[in-house]
Amino acid sequence: QVYLVESGGGVVQPGGSLRLSCVASGFTFSNYPMQWIRQAPGKGLEWVALVSFSGSDRHYTDSVKGRFTISRDNSKNTLFLELNSLTPEDTGVYFCARGGFPFCAYWGPGTLVAVSS
Amino acid sequence: DIQMTQSPSSLSASVGDRVTITCRASQDISNSLAWFQQRPGKAPKSLIYTASTLHSGVPSRFSGSGSGTVFTLTINSLQPEDFATFYCQQYTSFPYTFGQGTTLDI
């Protein structure tokens, strides 16, 4: 059984930082690219970032480039997302999802990030 | 960036109906298209990948078709648990992009 569980969300002031984690189990983590997807309150899904299976390649949506960093620790089956220079527009639920084939087959339940003063 | 446009944005239907949702890409994405279902307060659930392949465990009343720039998700004989929001996503080039969503309600 595949499981993805996010953590690290919380309330942070504008300009602040957070580090999200996603622990994976039930599959060979190092064989799959991994990604983060977010959803603002009452809004649609927004793809945020993807890291290759080795961690060597990273891709971001334009609105987070230079502020967010995706990374992974294959020895701990863990995906990370470092969020810096946060703004209220970054508020939402952040989901991790497995990439590769079949595409986006598994998602975590999400962790809530709230940027507010 | 590739823009994904879903239609309609919302749809009312009844149990037993057949519904179709359309997703249009701003450029050719071949068959790199996925469909997701999201119920309120829950994580999205994967339904279809490569435009027409059902994920394991997805009921056969769901089907996907299309290639290039126009794709459809069809649900035959709607069941009560099918009422949710549906999203398409292209994964042919970065940034991967979602459609704005289609809410299916009674």
Coordinates of C-alpha atoms in Angstrom, one line a residue:
Chain A
Q1 CA 0.0 0.0 0.0
V2 CA 1.4 3.4 -1.0
Y3 CA 1.3 6.2 1.6
L4 CA 2.3 9.8 1.4
V5 CA 2.0 12.0 4.5
E6 CA 2.8 15.7 4.5
S7 CA 3.8 17.7 7.6
G8 CA 5.3 21.1 8.5
G9 CA 2.4 23.4 7.6
G10 CA 1.3 26.1 10.0
V11 CA 0.7 29.8 10.4
V12 CA 3.5 32.2 9.3
Q13 CA 3.8 35.9 8.9
P14 CA 4.4 37.5 5.5
G15 CA 8.1 37.2 4.6
G16 CA 8.5 34.2 6.8
S17 CA 9.7 30.7 6.0
L18 CA 8.5 27.1 6.4
R19 CA 9.8 23.7 5.5
L20 CA 7.3 21.1 4.4
S21 CA 8.0 17.3 4.5
C22 CA 6.4 14.4 2.8
V23 CA 7.2 10.9 4.0
A24 CA 6.6 8.1 1.5
S25 CA 6.1 4.4 2.0
G26 CA 4.9 1.4 0.1
F27 CA 7.1 1.9 -3.0
T28 CA 10.7 2.4 -4.0
F29 CA 10.9 6.1 -3.4
S30 CA 14.2 6.6 -5.2
N31 CA 12.7 5.3 -8.5
Y32 CA 10.1 8.0 -8.9
P33 CA 10.1 11.8 -9.4
M34 CA 8.1 13.6 -6.8
Q35 CA 6.1 16.8 -6.9
W36 CA 4.2 19.4 -4.8
I37 CA 0.8 20.8 -5.8
R38 CA -1.1 23.4 -3.8
Q39 CA -4.7 24.6 -3.5
A40 CA -5.7 28.1 -2.2
P41 CA -8.9 28.2 -0.2
G42 CA -11.9 27.7 -2.4
K43 CA -9.7 27.7 -5.6
G44 CA -8.4 25.1 -8.0
L45 CA -5.2 23.0 -8.1
E46 CA -1.9 24.6 -8.9
W47 CA 1.2 22.6 -9.7
V48 CA 4.2 23.9 -7.8
A49 CA 7.4 21.9 -8.3
L50 CA 8.9 18.6 -9.3
V51 CA 12.2 16.9 -8.5
S52 CA 13.7 14.1 -10.4
F53 CA 14.2 10.6 -8.9
S54 CA 17.8 11.4 -8.1
G55 CA 17.2 15.0 -7.0
S56 CA 19.5 16.4 -9.7
D57 CA 16.7 18.1 -11.8
R58 CA 14.1 20.5 -10.4
H59 CA 11.3 22.4 -12.0
Y60 CA 9.1 25.1 -10.6
T61 CA 6.1 27.2 -11.5
D62 CA 7.0 30.8 -12.2
S63 CA 5.3 32.3 -9.2
V64 CA 7.6 30.4 -6.7
K65 CA 10.9 30.4 -8.6
G66 CA 13.7 31.9 -6.4
R67 CA 11.5 31.5 -3.3
F68 CA 10.7 27.8 -3.0
T69 CA 13.2 24.9 -3.1
I70 CA 12.2 21.3 -3.7
S71 CA 14.5 18.6 -2.5
R72 CA 14.5 14.9 -1.4
D73 CA 16.4 12.5 0.8
N74 CA 16.1 9.1 -0.8
S75 CA 17.8 7.5 2.3
K76 CA 14.8 8.6 4.4
N77 CA 12.1 8.3 1.7
T78 CA 11.3 12.0 2.3
L79 CA 10.4 14.9 0.0
F80 CA 10.9 18.5 1.1
L81 CA 9.7 21.9 0.1
E82 CA 11.4 24.9 1.5
L83 CA 9.2 28.0 1.4
N84 CA 10.8 31.4 1.8
S85 CA 9.6 35.0 1.4
L86 CA 6.0 33.9 1.9
T87 CA 3.1 36.1 0.9
P88 CA -0.6 35.7 1.6
E89 CA -1.0 34.4 -2.0
D90 CA 1.0 31.3 -0.9
T91 CA -1.8 30.3 1.6
G92 CA -3.4 27.0 0.9
V93 CA -3.2 23.2 1.3
Y94 CA 0.1 21.7 -0.1
F95 CA -0.1 18.2 -1.4
C96 CA 2.8 15.9 -2.4
A97 CA 2.2 13.5 -5.2
R98 CA 4.2 10.8 -6.9
G99 CA 5.3 11.4 -10.4
G100 CA 6.5 9.0 -13.0
F101 CA 4.3 6.2 -14.3
P102 CA 1.4 6.0 -13.9
F103 CA 1.3 9.8 -13.5
C104 CA 0.2 11.2 -10.2
A105 CA -1.3 8.0 -9.1
Y106 CA -0.8 8.8 -5.4
W107 CA -1.4 11.9 -3.3
G108 CA -1.0 12.7 0.3
P109 CA -3.8 14.3 2.4
G110 CA -2.1 17.7 2.4
T111 CA -0.7 20.1 4.9
L112 CA -2.1 23.7 5.4
V113 CA 0.0 26.7 5.1
A114 CA -1.5 30.0 6.2
V115 CA 0.4 33.3 5.6
S116 CA -1.1 36.0 7.8
S117 CA 0.0 38.9 10.0
Chain B
D1 CA 3.2 27.9 -20.5
I2 CA 0.4 25.6 -21.7
Q3 CA -3.1 26.8 -20.8
M4 CA -5.7 24.2 -20.0
T5 CA -9.4 25.3 -20.3
Q6 CA -12.2 23.1 -19.0
S7 CA -15.8 23.4 -20.0
P8 CA -18.3 23.7 -18.5
S9 CA -17.1 25.3 -15.2
S10 CA -20.2 23.7 -13.5
L11 CA -22.7 21.1 -14.4
S12 CA -25.9 19.9 -12.8
A13 CA -27.0 16.3 -13.4
S14 CA -29.0 13.5 -11.8
V15 CA -28.1 10.0 -10.7
G16 CA -28.1 7.8 -13.8
D17 CA -27.2 10.6 -16.2
R18 CA -24.3 10.6 -18.6
V19 CA -22.1 13.6 -18.5
T20 CA -19.1 14.8 -20.5
I21 CA -16.5 17.4 -19.5
T22 CA -14.1 18.9 -22.1
C23 CA -10.5 20.0 -21.6
R24 CA -8.7 22.0 -24.2
A25 CA -4.9 22.6 -24.3
S26 CA -3.4 25.8 -25.8
Q27 CA -1.0 23.7 -27.7
D28 CA -0.5 20.0 -28.7
I29 CA 0.2 17.9 -25.7
S30 CA -0.1 14.5 -27.4
N31 CA -1.8 12.2 -24.9
S32 CA 0.0 13.6 -21.7
L33 CA -3.3 14.4 -20.0
A34 CA -4.6 13.3 -16.6
W35 CA -8.0 13.6 -15.0
F36 CA -8.6 13.9 -11.2
Q37 CA -11.7 13.9 -9.0
Q38 CA -11.8 15.9 -5.8
R39 CA -14.4 15.8 -3.1
P40 CA -14.7 18.7 -0.6
G41 CA -12.0 18.6 2.0
K42 CA -10.2 15.7 0.4
A43 CA -7.1 15.2 -1.6
P44 CA -7.6 14.7 -5.4
K45 CA -8.0 11.2 -6.6
S46 CA -6.4 10.1 -9.8
L47 CA -8.9 8.8 -12.4
I48 CA -7.2 8.7 -15.8
Y49 CA -3.7 9.1 -17.2
T50 CA -2.3 9.2 -20.8
A51 CA -5.7 10.6 -21.7
S52 CA -7.7 7.4 -21.7
T53 CA -6.1 4.8 -19.3
L54 CA -8.1 4.2 -16.1
H55 CA -6.1 4.0 -12.8
S56 CA -6.5 0.7 -11.0
G57 CA -9.7 0.6 -9.1
V58 CA -11.5 3.4 -11.0
P59 CA -15.0 2.2 -12.1
S60 CA -15.5 1.5 -15.7
R61 CA -18.3 4.1 -16.0
F62 CA -15.5 6.7 -16.2
S63 CA -13.7 7.0 -19.6
G64 CA -11.4 9.5 -21.2
S65 CA -10.6 10.3 -24.8
G66 CA -8.8 12.7 -27.0
S67 CA -5.3 13.6 -28.2
G68 CA -3.5 16.7 -29.2
T69 CA -5.5 19.7 -27.9
V70 CA -9.0 18.4 -27.1
F71 CA -9.9 15.8 -24.5
T72 CA -13.0 14.6 -22.8
L73 CA -14.0 12.9 -19.6
T74 CA -17.2 11.0 -19.7
I75 CA -19.1 9.5 -16.8
N76 CA -21.8 7.0 -17.6
S77 CA -24.7 6.3 -15.3
L78 CA -23.8 8.8 -12.6
Q79 CA -23.6 7.5 -9.0
P80 CA -24.2 9.6 -5.9
E81 CA -20.4 9.4 -5.0
D82 CA -19.5 10.9 -8.4
F83 CA -20.6 14.4 -7.5
A84 CA -17.4 16.3 -7.0
T85 CA -15.0 18.6 -8.8
F86 CA -13.0 17.3 -11.7
Y87 CA -9.6 18.6 -13.0
C88 CA -7.5 17.9 -16.1
Q89 CA -3.8 18.4 -16.1
Q90 CA -1.2 18.3 -18.8
Y91 CA 2.2 16.8 -18.1
T92 CA 4.0 17.2 -21.4
S93 CA 6.1 20.2 -20.5
F94 CA 7.0 22.3 -17.4
P95 CA 5.3 23.9 -15.7
Y96 CA 2.6 21.3 -15.6
T97 CA -0.7 23.0 -15.6
F98 CA -4.3 22.2 -14.4
G99 CA -7.6 23.2 -15.9
Q100 CA -9.7 25.5 -13.6
G101 CA -12.0 22.6 -12.6
T102 CA -15.5 21.5 -13.3
T103 CA -18.0 21.1 -10.4
L104 CA -20.6 18.4 -10.9
D105 CA -23.6 18.7 -8.6
I106 CA -27.1 17.5 -8.4

